[in-house]
Amino acid sequence: MLGPVQVLSARGAVDPGPARQRCVLAALAVDAGRPVPVPALIDRVWDDRPPQRARHTLQVHLSRLRTVLAAADPAARIVRRCGGYTLDLAAGHSDMGTVQALVRQARHPGTGLAEQGATLDRALQLWQGTPLAGLPGQWVEQVRQHWLHLRLDLLIRWAAAHLATGRVDAVLAGSSAALIDFPLAEPLWAVRMRALVAAQRRAEALALYESARRRLATELGVDPGPELAALHHALLT
């Protein structure tokens, strides 16, 4: 799900079928363990343009997905429940579910910074590309954007935890890669500036600020926000 929609078996990745069928699987998997009403499934899969026999077509996709799941993981089942369908999965068998559990663990008040950083490491490693890659639709795009924003938030938290525990090199490497995916995210520019300062690379931090300022001006027509501006001011004084 955090990349192409796939079913994993002991023998490797299994293709769940054509795009619309993968969308049915995704529509169930984002709410794994909870029933998704049939009208909601149809809306998720076809937006406001369902086929004439949408319920029948949905049943065909569900039947084929049951066959795929039975061959890959007998514990994974699609069951009729409470007027809808539920994808039942064992704990740890969904990348989205695993990330959510790791995020709860990292945010727990008793979690120290070193453990928080290690936990977020594990969460971020589960991303394999763009969420729900290759699938069309308004609902898919909403889910995709939610998970992209979550990844950005986790990257910032991850970097803060590692900076606080002295893992400057990891933050420099991670922030460089993250800025390729989120080039307009000011908090990531700020994280990288802080890491460069911690590494005694003040001139590079100043140059990075200028790069961020130019990019924000060119692409968004705005000046750096308070966080970047304050970091820049601190470097000049």
CSV table of N, CA and C in Angstrom, one decimal, residues 110-228:
chain,number,residue,atom,x,y,z
A,110,GLY,N,6.0,8.0,27.3
A,110,GLY,CA,7.2,7.4,28.0
A,110,GLY,C,8.3,7.0,27.0
A,111,THR,N,8.2,7.3,25.7
A,111,THR,CA,9.2,6.9,24.8
A,111,THR,C,10.3,7.9,24.7
A,112,GLY,N,11.6,7.4,25.0
A,112,GLY,CA,12.7,8.3,25.0
A,112,GLY,C,13.1,8.7,23.5
A,113,LEU,N,14.0,9.7,23.4
A,113,LEU,CA,14.3,10.1,22.1
A,113,LEU,C,15.0,9.1,21.2
A,114,ALA,N,15.9,8.3,21.8
A,114,ALA,CA,16.7,7.3,21.1
A,114,ALA,C,15.7,6.2,20.6
A,115,GLU,N,14.8,5.8,21.4
A,115,GLU,CA,13.8,4.8,21.0
A,115,GLU,C,12.8,5.4,20.0
A,116,GLN,N,12.5,6.6,20.2
A,116,GLN,CA,11.6,7.3,19.2
A,116,GLN,C,12.2,7.3,17.8
A,117,GLY,N,13.5,7.7,17.8
A,117,GLY,CA,14.2,7.7,16.5
A,117,GLY,C,14.3,6.3,15.9
A,118,ALA,N,14.6,5.3,16.7
A,118,ALA,CA,14.7,3.9,16.1
A,118,ALA,C,13.3,3.4,15.6
A,119,THR,N,12.3,3.8,16.4
A,119,THR,CA,10.9,3.4,16.0
A,119,THR,C,10.5,4.0,14.7
A,120,LEU,N,10.8,5.3,14.5
A,120,LEU,CA,10.5,6.0,13.3
A,120,LEU,C,11.3,5.5,12.1
A,121,ASP,N,12.5,5.1,12.4
A,121,ASP,CA,13.4,4.5,11.4
A,121,ASP,C,12.6,3.3,10.8
A,122,ARG,N,12.1,2.4,11.6
A,122,ARG,CA,11.3,1.3,11.2
A,122,ARG,C,10.1,1.7,10.4
A,123,ALA,N,9.4,2.7,10.9
A,123,ALA,CA,8.2,3.1,10.2
A,123,ALA,C,8.5,3.7,8.8
A,124,LEU,N,9.5,4.5,8.7
A,124,LEU,CA,9.9,5.1,7.4
A,124,LEU,C,10.4,4.1,6.4
A,125,GLN,N,11.0,3.0,6.9
A,125,GLN,CA,11.5,2.0,6.0
A,125,GLN,C,10.4,1.2,5.3
A,126,LEU,N,9.2,1.3,5.8
A,126,LEU,CA,8.1,0.6,5.1
A,126,LEU,C,7.6,1.3,3.9
A,127,TRP,N,8.0,2.5,3.6
A,127,TRP,CA,7.6,3.2,2.4
A,127,TRP,C,8.4,2.6,1.2
A,128,GLN,N,7.7,2.3,0.2
A,128,GLN,CA,8.3,1.7,-1.0
A,128,GLN,C,8.0,2.6,-2.2
A,129,GLY,N,7.6,3.8,-2.0
A,129,GLY,CA,7.3,4.7,-3.1
A,129,GLY,C,6.1,5.5,-2.8
A,130,THR,N,5.4,6.0,-3.9
A,130,THR,CA,4.2,6.7,-3.7
A,130,THR,C,3.0,5.8,-3.2
A,131,PRO,N,2.3,6.2,-2.2
A,131,PRO,CA,1.2,5.3,-1.7
A,131,PRO,C,0.2,5.1,-2.8
A,132,LEU,N,-0.3,3.8,-2.8
A,132,LEU,CA,-1.3,3.4,-3.8
A,132,LEU,C,-0.8,3.7,-5.3
A,133,ALA,N,0.4,3.5,-5.5
A,133,ALA,CA,1.0,3.9,-6.8
A,133,ALA,C,0.3,3.3,-8.0
A,134,GLY,N,0.0,4.1,-9.0
A,134,GLY,CA,-0.6,3.6,-10.2
A,134,GLY,C,-2.1,3.6,-10.2
A,135,LEU,N,-2.7,3.9,-9.0
A,135,LEU,CA,-4.2,3.8,-9.0
A,135,LEU,C,-4.8,5.2,-9.2
A,136,PRO,N,-5.9,5.3,-10.0
A,136,PRO,CA,-6.6,6.5,-10.2
A,136,PRO,C,-7.7,6.8,-9.2
A,137,GLY,N,-8.3,8.0,-9.3
A,137,GLY,CA,-9.5,8.3,-8.5
A,137,GLY,C,-9.3,9.3,-7.5
A,138,GLN,N,-10.4,10.0,-7.1
A,138,GLN,CA,-10.4,11.1,-6.1
A,138,GLN,C,-10.2,10.5,-4.8
A,139,TRP,N,-10.8,9.4,-4.4
A,139,TRP,CA,-10.6,8.9,-3.1
A,139,TRP,C,-9.2,8.4,-2.9
A,140,VAL,N,-8.6,7.8,-3.9
A,140,VAL,CA,-7.2,7.3,-3.9
A,140,VAL,C,-6.3,8.5,-3.7
A,141,GLU,N,-6.6,9.6,-4.4
A,141,GLU,CA,-5.7,10.8,-4.2
A,141,GLU,C,-5.8,11.4,-2.8
A,142,GLN,N,-7.0,11.3,-2.2
A,142,GLN,CA,-7.1,11.8,-0.8
A,142,GLN,C,-6.3,10.9,0.1
A,143,VAL,N,-6.4,9.6,0.0
A,143,VAL,CA,-5.6,8.7,0.8
A,143,VAL,C,-4.1,8.9,0.6
A,144,ARG,N,-3.7,9.1,-0.7
A,144,ARG,CA,-2.3,9.3,-1.0
A,144,ARG,C,-1.8,10.5,-0.4
A,145,GLN,N,-2.5,11.6,-0.4
A,145,GLN,CA,-2.1,12.9,0.1
A,145,GLN,C,-2.0,12.8,1.7
A,146,HIS,N,-2.9,12.1,2.3
A,146,HIS,CA,-2.9,11.9,3.7
A,146,HIS,C,-1.6,11.2,4.1
A,147,TRP,N,-1.2,10.1,3.4
A,147,TRP,CA,0.0,9.3,3.8
A,147,TRP,C,1.2,10.1,3.4
A,148,LEU,N,1.2,10.9,2.4
A,148,LEU,CA,2.4,11.7,2.0
A,148,LEU,C,2.6,12.7,3.1
A,149,HIS,N,1.5,13.4,3.6
A,149,HIS,CA,1.7,14.3,4.7
A,149,HIS,C,2.2,13.6,6.0
A,150,LEU,N,1.7,12.4,6.2
A,150,LEU,CA,2.1,11.7,7.4
A,150,LEU,C,3.6,11.4,7.3
A,151,ARG,N,4.1,11.0,6.1
A,151,ARG,CA,5.5,10.7,5.9
A,151,ARG,C,6.3,11.9,6.2
A,152,LEU,N,5.9,13.1,5.7
A,152,LEU,CA,6.6,14.3,5.9
A,152,LEU,C,6.7,14.6,7.4
A,153,ASP,N,5.6,14.5,8.1
A,153,ASP,CA,5.6,14.7,9.6
A,153,ASP,C,6.5,13.7,10.3
A,154,LEU,N,6.5,12.4,9.9
A,154,LEU,CA,7.4,11.5,10.5
A,154,LEU,C,8.9,11.8,10.2
A,155,LEU,N,9.2,12.2,9.0
A,155,LEU,CA,10.6,12.6,8.7
A,155,LEU,C,11.1,13.7,9.6
A,156,ILE,N,10.2,14.7,9.8
A,156,ILE,CA,10.6,15.8,10.7
A,156,ILE,C,10.8,15.4,12.1
A,157,ARG,N,9.9,14.5,12.6
A,157,ARG,CA,10.0,14.0,14.0
A,157,ARG,C,11.2,13.1,14.1
A,158,TRP,N,11.5,12.3,13.0
A,158,TRP,CA,12.6,11.4,13.0
A,158,TRP,C,13.9,12.2,13.1
A,159,ALA,N,14.0,13.3,12.3
A,159,ALA,CA,15.2,14.1,12.3
A,159,ALA,C,15.4,14.8,13.6
A,160,ALA,N,14.3,15.3,14.2
A,160,ALA,CA,14.5,16.0,15.5
A,160,ALA,C,15.0,15.0,16.6
A,161,ALA,N,14.5,13.8,16.6
A,161,ALA,CA,14.9,12.8,17.6
A,161,ALA,C,16.4,12.4,17.4
A,162,HIS,N,16.8,12.3,16.1
A,162,HIS,CA,18.2,11.9,15.9
A,162,HIS,C,19.1,13.1,16.1
A,163,LEU,N,18.7,14.3,15.8
A,163,LEU,CA,19.6,15.4,16.1
A,163,LEU,C,19.8,15.5,17.6
A,164,ALA,N,18.7,15.3,18.4
A,164,ALA,CA,18.8,15.4,19.8
A,164,ALA,C,19.7,14.4,20.5
A,165,THR,N,19.9,13.3,19.8
A,165,THR,CA,20.7,12.2,20.3
A,165,THR,C,22.1,12.1,19.6
A,166,GLY,N,22.4,13.1,18.8
A,166,GLY,CA,23.7,13.2,18.2
A,166,GLY,C,23.9,12.5,16.9
A,167,ARG,N,22.9,12.0,16.3
A,167,ARG,CA,23.1,11.2,15.0
A,167,ARG,C,23.0,12.2,13.8
A,168,VAL,N,23.9,13.1,13.8
A,168,VAL,CA,23.9,14.2,12.8
A,168,VAL,C,24.1,13.6,11.4
A,169,ASP,N,25.0,12.7,11.2
A,169,ASP,CA,25.2,12.1,9.8
A,169,ASP,C,24.0,11.5,9.3
A,170,ALA,N,23.2,10.8,10.1
A,170,ALA,CA,22.0,10.2,9.6
A,170,ALA,C,21.0,11.2,9.2
A,171,VAL,N,20.9,12.3,9.9
A,171,VAL,CA,20.0,13.4,9.6
A,171,VAL,C,20.4,14.1,8.3
A,172,LEU,N,21.7,14.3,8.1
A,172,LEU,CA,22.2,14.9,6.9
A,172,LEU,C,21.8,14.0,5.7
A,173,ALA,N,22.0,12.8,5.8
A,173,ALA,CA,21.7,11.8,4.7
A,173,ALA,C,20.2,11.8,4.4
A,174,GLY,N,19.5,11.6,5.5
A,174,GLY,CA,18.0,11.5,5.4
A,174,GLY,C,17.3,12.7,4.9
A,175,SER,N,17.8,13.9,5.4
A,175,SER,CA,17.1,15.2,4.9
A,175,SER,C,17.5,15.5,3.5
A,176,SER,N,18.6,15.1,3.0
A,176,SER,CA,19.0,15.3,1.6
A,176,SER,C,18.0,14.5,0.7
A,177,ALA,N,17.8,13.2,1.1
A,177,ALA,CA,16.9,12.4,0.3
A,177,ALA,C,15.5,12.9,0.4
A,178,ALA,N,15.1,13.4,1.6
A,178,ALA,CA,13.7,13.8,1.8
A,178,ALA,C,13.4,15.1,1.0
A,179,LEU,N,14.3,16.0,0.9
A,179,LEU,CA,14.1,17.2,0.1
A,179,LEU,C,13.9,17.0,-1.3
A,180,ILE,N,14.3,15.8,-1.8
A,180,ILE,CA,14.0,15.5,-3.2
A,180,ILE,C,12.5,15.2,-3.4
A,181,ASP,N,11.9,14.6,-2.4
A,181,ASP,CA,10.5,14.3,-2.4
A,181,ASP,C,9.6,15.5,-2.0
A,182,PHE,N,10.1,16.3,-1.1
A,182,PHE,CA,9.4,17.4,-0.5
A,182,PHE,C,10.2,18.7,-0.6
A,183,PRO,N,10.4,19.2,-1.8
A,183,PRO,CA,11.3,20.3,-2.0
A,183,PRO,C,10.8,21.6,-1.5
A,184,LEU,N,9.5,21.7,-1.2
A,184,LEU,CA,9.0,23.0,-0.7
A,184,LEU,C,8.6,22.9,0.8
A,185,ALA,N,9.0,21.9,1.5
A,185,ALA,CA,8.7,21.7,2.9
A,185,ALA,C,9.7,22.5,3.7
A,186,GLU,N,9.3,23.7,4.2
A,186,GLU,CA,10.2,24.5,5.0
A,186,GLU,C,10.8,23.8,6.2
A,187,PRO,N,10.0,23.0,7.0
A,187,PRO,CA,10.5,22.3,8.1
A,187,PRO,C,11.7,21.4,7.8
A,188,LEU,N,11.7,20.8,6.6
A,188,LEU,CA,12.8,19.9,6.2
A,188,LEU,C,14.1,20.8,5.9
A,189,TRP,N,13.9,21.9,5.3
A,189,TRP,CA,15.0,22.8,5.1
A,189,TRP,C,15.6,23.2,6.4
A,190,ALA,N,14.7,23.5,7.4
A,190,ALA,CA,15.2,23.9,8.7
A,190,ALA,C,15.9,22.8,9.4
A,191,VAL,N,15.4,21.6,9.3
A,191,VAL,CA,16.1,20.4,9.9
A,191,VAL,C,17.5,20.2,9.3
A,192,ARG,N,17.6,20.4,8.0
A,192,ARG,CA,18.9,20.2,7.4
A,192,ARG,C,19.9,21.3,7.8
A,193,MET,N,19.4,22.6,7.9
A,193,MET,CA,20.2,23.7,8.4
A,193,MET,C,20.7,23.4,9.8
A,194,ARG,N,19.8,22.9,10.7
A,194,ARG,CA,20.3,22.6,12.0
A,194,ARG,C,21.3,21.5,12.0
A,195,ALA,N,21.2,20.5,11.2
A,195,ALA,CA,22.1,19.4,11.1
A,195,ALA,C,23.5,19.9,10.6
A,196,LEU,N,23.5,20.8,9.6
A,196,LEU,CA,24.7,21.4,9.1
A,196,LEU,C,25.4,22.2,10.2
A,197,VAL,N,24.6,23.0,11.0
A,197,VAL,CA,25.2,23.7,12.1
A,197,VAL,C,25.8,22.8,13.1
A,198,ALA,N,25.1,21.7,13.4
A,198,ALA,CA,25.6,20.7,14.4
A,198,ALA,C,26.9,20.1,13.9
A,199,ALA,N,27.0,20.0,12.6
A,199,ALA,CA,28.3,19.4,12.0
A,199,ALA,C,29.4,20.4,11.8
A,200,GLN,N,29.2,21.6,12.3
A,200,GLN,CA,30.2,22.7,12.2
A,200,GLN,C,30.4,23.1,10.7
A,201,ARG,N,29.3,23.1,10.0
A,201,ARG,CA,29.3,23.4,8.5
A,201,ARG,C,28.4,24.7,8.3
A,202,ARG,N,28.8,25.8,9.0
A,202,ARG,CA,28.0,27.0,9.0
A,202,ARG,C,27.8,27.6,7.6
A,203,ALA,N,28.9,27.6,6.8
A,203,ALA,CA,28.8,28.2,5.5
A,203,ALA,C,27.8,27.4,4.6
A,204,GLU,N,27.8,26.1,4.8
A,204,GLU,CA,26.9,25.3,4.0
A,204,GLU,C,25.4,25.6,4.4
A,205,ALA,N,25.3,25.8,5.7
A,205,ALA,CA,23.9,26.1,6.3
A,205,ALA,C,23.4,27.4,5.7
A,206,LEU,N,24.3,28.4,5.6
A,206,LEU,CA,23.9,29.7,5.0
A,206,LEU,C,23.6,29.6,3.5
A,207,ALA,N,24.4,28.8,2.8
A,207,ALA,CA,24.1,28.5,1.4
A,207,ALA,C,22.8,27.8,1.2
A,208,LEU,N,22.5,26.9,2.1
A,208,LEU,CA,21.2,26.1,2.0
A,208,LEU,C,20.1,27.1,2.2
A,209,TYR,N,20.2,28.0,3.1
A,209,TYR,CA,19.1,29.0,3.3
A,209,TYR,C,18.8,29.7,2.0
A,210,GLU,N,19.9,30.2,1.4
A,210,GLU,CA,19.7,30.9,0.1
A,210,GLU,C,19.0,30.0,-0.9
A,211,SER,N,19.4,28.7,-1.0
A,211,SER,CA,18.7,27.8,-1.9
A,211,SER,C,17.3,27.7,-1.6
A,212,ALA,N,16.9,27.6,-0.3
A,212,ALA,CA,15.5,27.5,0.1
A,212,ALA,C,14.8,28.8,-0.2
A,213,ARG,N,15.4,29.9,0.0
A,213,ARG,CA,14.8,31.2,-0.2
A,213,ARG,C,14.4,31.4,-1.7
A,214,ARG,N,15.4,31.0,-2.6
A,214,ARG,CA,15.2,31.2,-4.0
A,214,ARG,C,14.1,30.2,-4.5
A,215,ARG,N,14.1,29.0,-4.0
A,215,ARG,CA,13.1,28.0,-4.4
A,215,ARG,C,11.7,28.4,-4.0
A,216,LEU,N,11.6,28.9,-2.8
A,216,LEU,CA,10.3,29.3,-2.3
A,216,LEU,C,9.8,30.5,-3.1
A,217,ALA,N,10.7,31.5,-3.4
A,217,ALA,CA,10.3,32.7,-4.1
A,217,ALA,C,9.9,32.3,-5.6
A,218,THR,N,10.7,31.4,-6.2
A,218,THR,CA,10.4,31.0,-7.6
A,218,THR,C,9.1,30.2,-7.7
A,219,GLU,N,8.9,29.2,-6.9
A,219,GLU,CA,7.8,28.3,-7.1
A,219,GLU,C,6.5,28.7,-6.3
A,220,LEU,N,6.7,29.4,-5.2
A,220,LEU,CA,5.5,29.8,-4.4
A,220,LEU,C,5.3,31.3,-4.3
A,221,GLY,N,6.3,32.1,-4.7
A,221,GLY,CA,6.2,33.5,-4.6
A,221,GLY,C,6.1,34.0,-3.1
A,222,VAL,N,6.8,33.3,-2.2
A,222,VAL,CA,6.8,33.7,-0.8
A,222,VAL,C,8.2,33.7,-0.3
A,223,ASP,N,8.4,34.4,0.8
A,223,ASP,CA,9.6,34.5,1.6
A,223,ASP,C,9.7,33.3,2.6
A,224,PRO,N,10.9,33.0,3.1
A,224,PRO,CA,10.9,31.9,4.1
A,224,PRO,C,10.1,32.3,5.3
A,225,GLY,N,9.5,31.3,6.0
A,225,GLY,CA,8.7,31.5,7.1
A,225,GLY,C,9.5,31.8,8.4
A,226,PRO,N,8.9,32.0,9.5
A,226,PRO,CA,9.6,32.4,10.7
A,226,PRO,C,10.7,31.4,11.2
A,227,GLU,N,10.5,30.1,11.0
A,227,GLU,CA,11.5,29.2,11.5
A,227,GLU,C,12.8,29.3,10.7
A,228,LEU,N,12.7,29.3,9.4
A,228,LEU,CA,13.9,29.5,8.6
A,228,LEU,C,14.5,30.8,8.8
